[in-house]
C-alpha positions as CSV (number, residue, x, y, z in Angstrom):
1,X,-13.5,-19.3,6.7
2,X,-10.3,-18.5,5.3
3,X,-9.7,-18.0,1.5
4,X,-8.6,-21.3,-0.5
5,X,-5.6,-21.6,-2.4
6,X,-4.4,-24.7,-3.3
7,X,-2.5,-26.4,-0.3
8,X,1.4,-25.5,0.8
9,X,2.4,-29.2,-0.6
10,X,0.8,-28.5,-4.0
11,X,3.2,-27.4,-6.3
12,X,1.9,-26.5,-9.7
13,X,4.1,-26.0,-13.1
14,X,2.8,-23.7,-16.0
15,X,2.9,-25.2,-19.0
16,X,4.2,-22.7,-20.9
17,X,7.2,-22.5,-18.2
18,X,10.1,-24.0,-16.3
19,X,8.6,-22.0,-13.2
20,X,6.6,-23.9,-10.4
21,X,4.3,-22.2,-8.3
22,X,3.5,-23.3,-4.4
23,X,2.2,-21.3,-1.3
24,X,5.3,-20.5,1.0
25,X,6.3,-21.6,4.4
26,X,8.9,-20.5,7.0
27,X,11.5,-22.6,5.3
28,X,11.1,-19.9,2.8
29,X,11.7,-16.5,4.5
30,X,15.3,-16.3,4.2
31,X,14.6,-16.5,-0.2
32,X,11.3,-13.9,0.0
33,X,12.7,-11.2,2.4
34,X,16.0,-11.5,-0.2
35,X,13.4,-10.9,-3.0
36,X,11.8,-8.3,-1.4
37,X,14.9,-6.3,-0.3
38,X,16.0,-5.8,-4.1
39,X,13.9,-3.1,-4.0
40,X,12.7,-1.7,-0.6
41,X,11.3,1.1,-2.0
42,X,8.4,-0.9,-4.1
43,X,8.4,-4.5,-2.1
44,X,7.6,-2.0,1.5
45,X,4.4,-4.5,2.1
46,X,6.0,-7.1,2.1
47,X,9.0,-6.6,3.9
48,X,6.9,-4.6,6.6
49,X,5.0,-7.9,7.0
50,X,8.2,-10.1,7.0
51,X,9.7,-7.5,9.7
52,X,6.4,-8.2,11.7
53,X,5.3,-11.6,11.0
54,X,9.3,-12.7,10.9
55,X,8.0,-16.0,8.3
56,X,6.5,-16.2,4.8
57,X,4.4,-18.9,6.1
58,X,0.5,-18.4,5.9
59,X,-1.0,-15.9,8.7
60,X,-3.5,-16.9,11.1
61,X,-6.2,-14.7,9.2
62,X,-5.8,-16.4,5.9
63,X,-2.8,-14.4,4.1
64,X,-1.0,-16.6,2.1
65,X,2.3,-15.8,-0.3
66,X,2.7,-17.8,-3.8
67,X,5.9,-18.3,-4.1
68,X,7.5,-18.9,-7.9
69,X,10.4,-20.7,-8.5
70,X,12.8,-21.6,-10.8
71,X,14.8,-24.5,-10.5
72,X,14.4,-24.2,-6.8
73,X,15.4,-20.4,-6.9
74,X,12.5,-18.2,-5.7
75,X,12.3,-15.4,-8.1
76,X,8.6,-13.9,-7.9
77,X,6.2,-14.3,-5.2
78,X,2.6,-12.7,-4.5
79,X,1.2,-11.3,-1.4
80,X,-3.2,-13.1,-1.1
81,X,-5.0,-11.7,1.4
82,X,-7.9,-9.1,1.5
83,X,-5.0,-7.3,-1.1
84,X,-2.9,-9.1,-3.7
85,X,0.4,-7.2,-3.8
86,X,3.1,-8.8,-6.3
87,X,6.8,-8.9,-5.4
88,X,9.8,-9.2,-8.4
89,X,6.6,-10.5,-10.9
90,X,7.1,-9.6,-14.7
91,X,5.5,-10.3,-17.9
92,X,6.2,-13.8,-18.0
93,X,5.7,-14.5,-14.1
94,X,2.8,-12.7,-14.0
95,X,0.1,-14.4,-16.3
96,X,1.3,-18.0,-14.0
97,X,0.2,-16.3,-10.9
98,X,-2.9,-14.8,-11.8
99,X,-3.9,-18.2,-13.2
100,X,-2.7,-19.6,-9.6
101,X,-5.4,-17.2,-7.9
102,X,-7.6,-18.1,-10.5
103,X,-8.6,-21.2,-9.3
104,X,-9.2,-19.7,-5.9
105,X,-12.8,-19.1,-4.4
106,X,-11.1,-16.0,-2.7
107,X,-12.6,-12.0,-3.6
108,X,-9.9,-9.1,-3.1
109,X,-10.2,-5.2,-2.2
110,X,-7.4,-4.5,-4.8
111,X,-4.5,-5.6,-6.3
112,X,-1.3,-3.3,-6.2
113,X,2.5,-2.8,-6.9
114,X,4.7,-2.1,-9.5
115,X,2.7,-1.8,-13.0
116,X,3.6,-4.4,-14.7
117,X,3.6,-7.0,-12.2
118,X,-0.1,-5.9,-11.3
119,X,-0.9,-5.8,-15.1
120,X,0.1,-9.3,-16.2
121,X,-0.9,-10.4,-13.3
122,X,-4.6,-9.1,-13.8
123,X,-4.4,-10.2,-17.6
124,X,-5.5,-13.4,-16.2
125,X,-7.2,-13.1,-12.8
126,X,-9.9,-11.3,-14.7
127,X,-11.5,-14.1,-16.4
128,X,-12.8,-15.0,-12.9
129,X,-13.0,-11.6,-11.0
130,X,-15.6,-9.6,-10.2
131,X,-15.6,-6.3,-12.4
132,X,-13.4,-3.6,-10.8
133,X,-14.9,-0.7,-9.9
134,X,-11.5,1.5,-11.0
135,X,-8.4,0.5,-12.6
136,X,-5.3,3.0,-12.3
137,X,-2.6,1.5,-14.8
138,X,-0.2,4.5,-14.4
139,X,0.6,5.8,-10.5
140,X,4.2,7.0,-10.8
141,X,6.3,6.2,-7.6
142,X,8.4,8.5,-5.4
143,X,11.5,8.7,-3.5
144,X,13.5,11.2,-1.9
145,X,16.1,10.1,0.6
146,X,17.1,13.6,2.2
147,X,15.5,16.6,4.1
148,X,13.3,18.5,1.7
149,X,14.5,22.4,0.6
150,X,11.5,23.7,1.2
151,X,10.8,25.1,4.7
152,X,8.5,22.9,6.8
153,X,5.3,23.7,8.3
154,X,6.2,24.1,12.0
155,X,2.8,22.6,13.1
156,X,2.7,19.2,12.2
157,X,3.2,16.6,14.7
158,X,1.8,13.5,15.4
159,X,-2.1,13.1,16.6
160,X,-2.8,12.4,19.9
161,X,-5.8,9.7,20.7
162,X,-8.5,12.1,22.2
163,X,-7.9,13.8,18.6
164,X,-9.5,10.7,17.3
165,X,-13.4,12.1,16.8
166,X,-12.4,15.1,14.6
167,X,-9.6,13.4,12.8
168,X,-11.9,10.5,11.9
169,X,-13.8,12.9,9.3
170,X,-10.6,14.1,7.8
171,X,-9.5,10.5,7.0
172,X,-13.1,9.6,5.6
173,X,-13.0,12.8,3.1
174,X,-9.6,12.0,2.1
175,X,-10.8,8.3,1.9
176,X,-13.5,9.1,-0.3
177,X,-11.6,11.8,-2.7
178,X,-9.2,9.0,-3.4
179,X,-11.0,5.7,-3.2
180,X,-14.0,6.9,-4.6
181,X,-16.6,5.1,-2.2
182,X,-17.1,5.7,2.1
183,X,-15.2,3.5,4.6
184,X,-17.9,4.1,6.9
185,X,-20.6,3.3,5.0
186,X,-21.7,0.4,6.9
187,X,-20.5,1.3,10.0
188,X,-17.3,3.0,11.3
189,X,-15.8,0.4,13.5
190,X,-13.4,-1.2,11.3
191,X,-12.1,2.2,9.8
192,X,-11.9,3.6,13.2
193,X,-9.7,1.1,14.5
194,X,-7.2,1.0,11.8
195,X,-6.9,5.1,12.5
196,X,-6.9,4.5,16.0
197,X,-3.9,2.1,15.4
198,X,-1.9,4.6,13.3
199,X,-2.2,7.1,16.0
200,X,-1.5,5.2,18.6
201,X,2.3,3.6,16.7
202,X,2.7,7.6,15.8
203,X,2.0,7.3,12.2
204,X,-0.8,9.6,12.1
205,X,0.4,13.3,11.6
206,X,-1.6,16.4,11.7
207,X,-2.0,20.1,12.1
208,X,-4.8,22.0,13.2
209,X,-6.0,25.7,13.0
210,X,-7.0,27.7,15.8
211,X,-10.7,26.6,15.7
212,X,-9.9,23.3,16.2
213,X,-10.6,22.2,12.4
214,X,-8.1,19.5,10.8
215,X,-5.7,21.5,8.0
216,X,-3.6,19.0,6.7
217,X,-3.2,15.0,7.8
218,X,-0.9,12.4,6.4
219,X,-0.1,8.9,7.5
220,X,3.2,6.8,7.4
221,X,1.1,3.7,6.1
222,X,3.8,1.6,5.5
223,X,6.8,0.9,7.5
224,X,9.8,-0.9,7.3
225,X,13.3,-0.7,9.1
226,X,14.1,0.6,5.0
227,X,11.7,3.2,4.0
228,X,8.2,4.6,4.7
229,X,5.2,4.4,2.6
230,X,3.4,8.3,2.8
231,X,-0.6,7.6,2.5
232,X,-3.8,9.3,3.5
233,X,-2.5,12.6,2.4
234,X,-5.2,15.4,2.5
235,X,-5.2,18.8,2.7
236,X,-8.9,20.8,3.9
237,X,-10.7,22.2,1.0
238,X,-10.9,25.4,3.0
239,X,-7.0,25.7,2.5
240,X,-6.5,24.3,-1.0
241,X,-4.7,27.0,-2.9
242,X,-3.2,28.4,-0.9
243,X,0.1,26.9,-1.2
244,X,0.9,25.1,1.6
245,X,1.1,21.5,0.7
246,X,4.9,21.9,-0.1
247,X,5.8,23.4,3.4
248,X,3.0,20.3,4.8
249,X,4.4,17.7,2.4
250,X,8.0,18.9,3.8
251,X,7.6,18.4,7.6
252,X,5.8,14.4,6.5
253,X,9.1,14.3,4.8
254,X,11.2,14.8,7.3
255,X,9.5,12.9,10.5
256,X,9.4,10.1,7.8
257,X,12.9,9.9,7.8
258,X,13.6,9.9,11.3
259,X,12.1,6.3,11.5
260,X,13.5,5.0,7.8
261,X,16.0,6.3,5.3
262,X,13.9,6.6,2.4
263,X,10.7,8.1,2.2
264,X,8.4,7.2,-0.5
265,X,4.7,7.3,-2.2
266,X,2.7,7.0,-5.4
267,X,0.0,9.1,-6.9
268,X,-2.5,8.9,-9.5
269,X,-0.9,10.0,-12.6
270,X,-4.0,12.4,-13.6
271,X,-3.2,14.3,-10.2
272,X,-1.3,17.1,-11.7
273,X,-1.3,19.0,-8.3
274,X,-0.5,16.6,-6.2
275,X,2.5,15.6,-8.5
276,X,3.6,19.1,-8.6
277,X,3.7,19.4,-4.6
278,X,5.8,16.2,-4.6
279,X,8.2,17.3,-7.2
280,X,8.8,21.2,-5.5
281,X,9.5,19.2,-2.4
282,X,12.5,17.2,-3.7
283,X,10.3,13.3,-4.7
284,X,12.1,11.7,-7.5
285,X,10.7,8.9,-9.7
286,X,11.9,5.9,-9.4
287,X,9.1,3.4,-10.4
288,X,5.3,3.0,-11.3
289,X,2.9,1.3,-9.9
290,X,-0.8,0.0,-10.7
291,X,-3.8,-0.2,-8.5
292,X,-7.0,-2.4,-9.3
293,X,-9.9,-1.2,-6.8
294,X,-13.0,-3.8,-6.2
C-alpha cells in the first residue's frame, strides 16, 4: 500500500507561519521545476524526476511532493518516497515540513540535500522516526564545469551488460564501505537490477586490469539535461595508494560532461582522501549537504 500523507485537497497552515503546506499536482510543475532550477547543482533529484515524470503530481508507486507556499507562491517543496529529498527548504520552512511527514505512517531509507534543509527538517521528523542508524551533518558538495588538468585514465569506459557478474561485487564493496550495511543481504535482485539499469542507460563506468578484476567504477547516478550527480565511486583496495584516483576521477569527469554541463558530487566530510582527489582534479565547493541513513 502506498505511504499516507494527507490528501492533495488538504492544505495545512503552520501556526507559527503564513506558509501552507499541500501535496502537489500537475497544475504545479511549471512553480516546482522553477524552484528546482535555482540551483541545478543541489535540486539534481528533483529536476531529474521532473525531466522524466514531466508533473509534480504523485507517482504511481507512492512518491509524493509537499509543496509550501506562500501566499500562493511555491517557495519550498519536499521530495516523499522511499527518500525524502528537500528542495529551496530553510530554517523556518523546514521544521513545517517535517511536522507534515510527521503525521505520516510512511518509514524512509534516508533523508538528503543541502544541510540545512535536511537538518531543520529532521529537527522535527525525529519525534516520530525510527532511530537512524548514521547521521552525516557535514558532506561538502562539488562542482567543476570544465575538463579536469589532470591527464585521464585512458581505460575507462562504460560497462558492458555481460560485465554485470564481476561488476556486481565491486558495487556491493563500495556499497558497504559507504553505506555501512550489504545491499544484498537479503537477496541480490533488487540491487542487481538498479546496476543493471545504470549499465544499460551508460551510466555505469569502469576499467579493468588484465586479469579481469574491476580497478576503478563510478556511476553518473543522477542525471539531468543540467548537470550530473557522480556516485558509487570506488577504487580496488589492491590499487589504493597508488595514485590513480586523480587520472580515474578525471576521465568520470570528462564523460560526465559530455551528457550535462556541470558535473557534481558530495562526500563525507571525514574523507580526507577522497576530498583531496576531488580537489587535485579541479571540484570546487559550492554547497553542503546532509545525509540521514535508516
Amino acid at each position: 500500500m502506498a505511504p499516507w500523507l494527507p490528501s492533495a485537497k488538504s492544505d495545512i497552515r503552520s501556526a507559527s507561519s503564513s506558509a501552507a503546506l499541500r501535496i502537489l499536482r500537475d497544475d504545479d510543475t511549471v512553480a516546482l521545476w522553477d524552484l528546482a532550477a535555482a540551483d541545478p547543482v543541489a535540486n539534481i533529484f528533483m529536476l531529474s524526476h521532473l525531466e522524466t515524470a514531466r508533473t509534480a503530481a504523485p507517482t504511481s508507486a507512492g512518491g509524493r511532493i509537499v509543496g509550501v507556499f506562500d501566499g500562493g507562491t511555491l517557495i519550498g517543496a519536499c521530495w516523499s518516497g522511499v527518500n525524502v529529498v528537500p528542495v529551496g527548504l530553510d530554517a523556518d520552512t523546514g521544521p513545517e515540513v517535517g511536522q507534515y511527514l510527521a503525521k505520516s505512517r510512511n518509514r524512509f531509507s534516508s533523508i538528503f540535500g543541502p544541510s540545512e534543509a535536511v537538518l531543520s527538517l529532521w529537527s522535527e521528523l525525529r519525534n516520530v522516526s525510527p532511530q537512524p542508524f548514521d547521521v552525516r551533518p557535514e558532506q561538502p558538495l562539488l562542482q567543476i564545469a570544465e575538463p579536469s588538468a589532470v591527464v585521464a585514465a585512458p581505460g575507462l569506459r562504460p560497462a558492458r551488460l555481460e560485465e554485470l557478474d564481476v561488476l556486481l561485487p565491486a558495487c556491493t564493496a563500495m556499497f558497504e564501505e559507504e553505506v555501512g550495511y550489504s545491499p544484498v543481504s537479503n537477496g541480490d535482485r533488487h540491487y542487481r537490477q538498479r546496476v543493471k539499469g545504470l549499465i544499460e542507460r551508460r551510466q555505469s563506468l569502469v576499467d579493468f586490469d588484465a586479469a579481469g578484476r574491476v580497478v576503478f567504477k563510478a556511476e553518473l547516478g543522477t542525471v539531468s539535461s543540467q548537470a550530473v550527480q557522480v556516485q558509487g565511486v570506488w577504487m580496488n583496495p589492491e590499487y589504493r595508494g597508488q595514485g590513480l584516483s586523480r587520472s580515474y576521477m578525471s576521465a568520470v569527469v570528462g564523460a560526465a560532461l559530455d551528457v550535462a554541463p556541470v558535473v557534481s558530487l558530495y562526500v563525507n566530510s571525514y574523507n580526507a582522501p577522497a576530498r583531496a582527489t576531488y580537489e587535485a582534479v579541479g571540484f570546487n565547493q559550492v554547497g553542503t549537504f546532509a545525509t540521514i541513513l535508516f
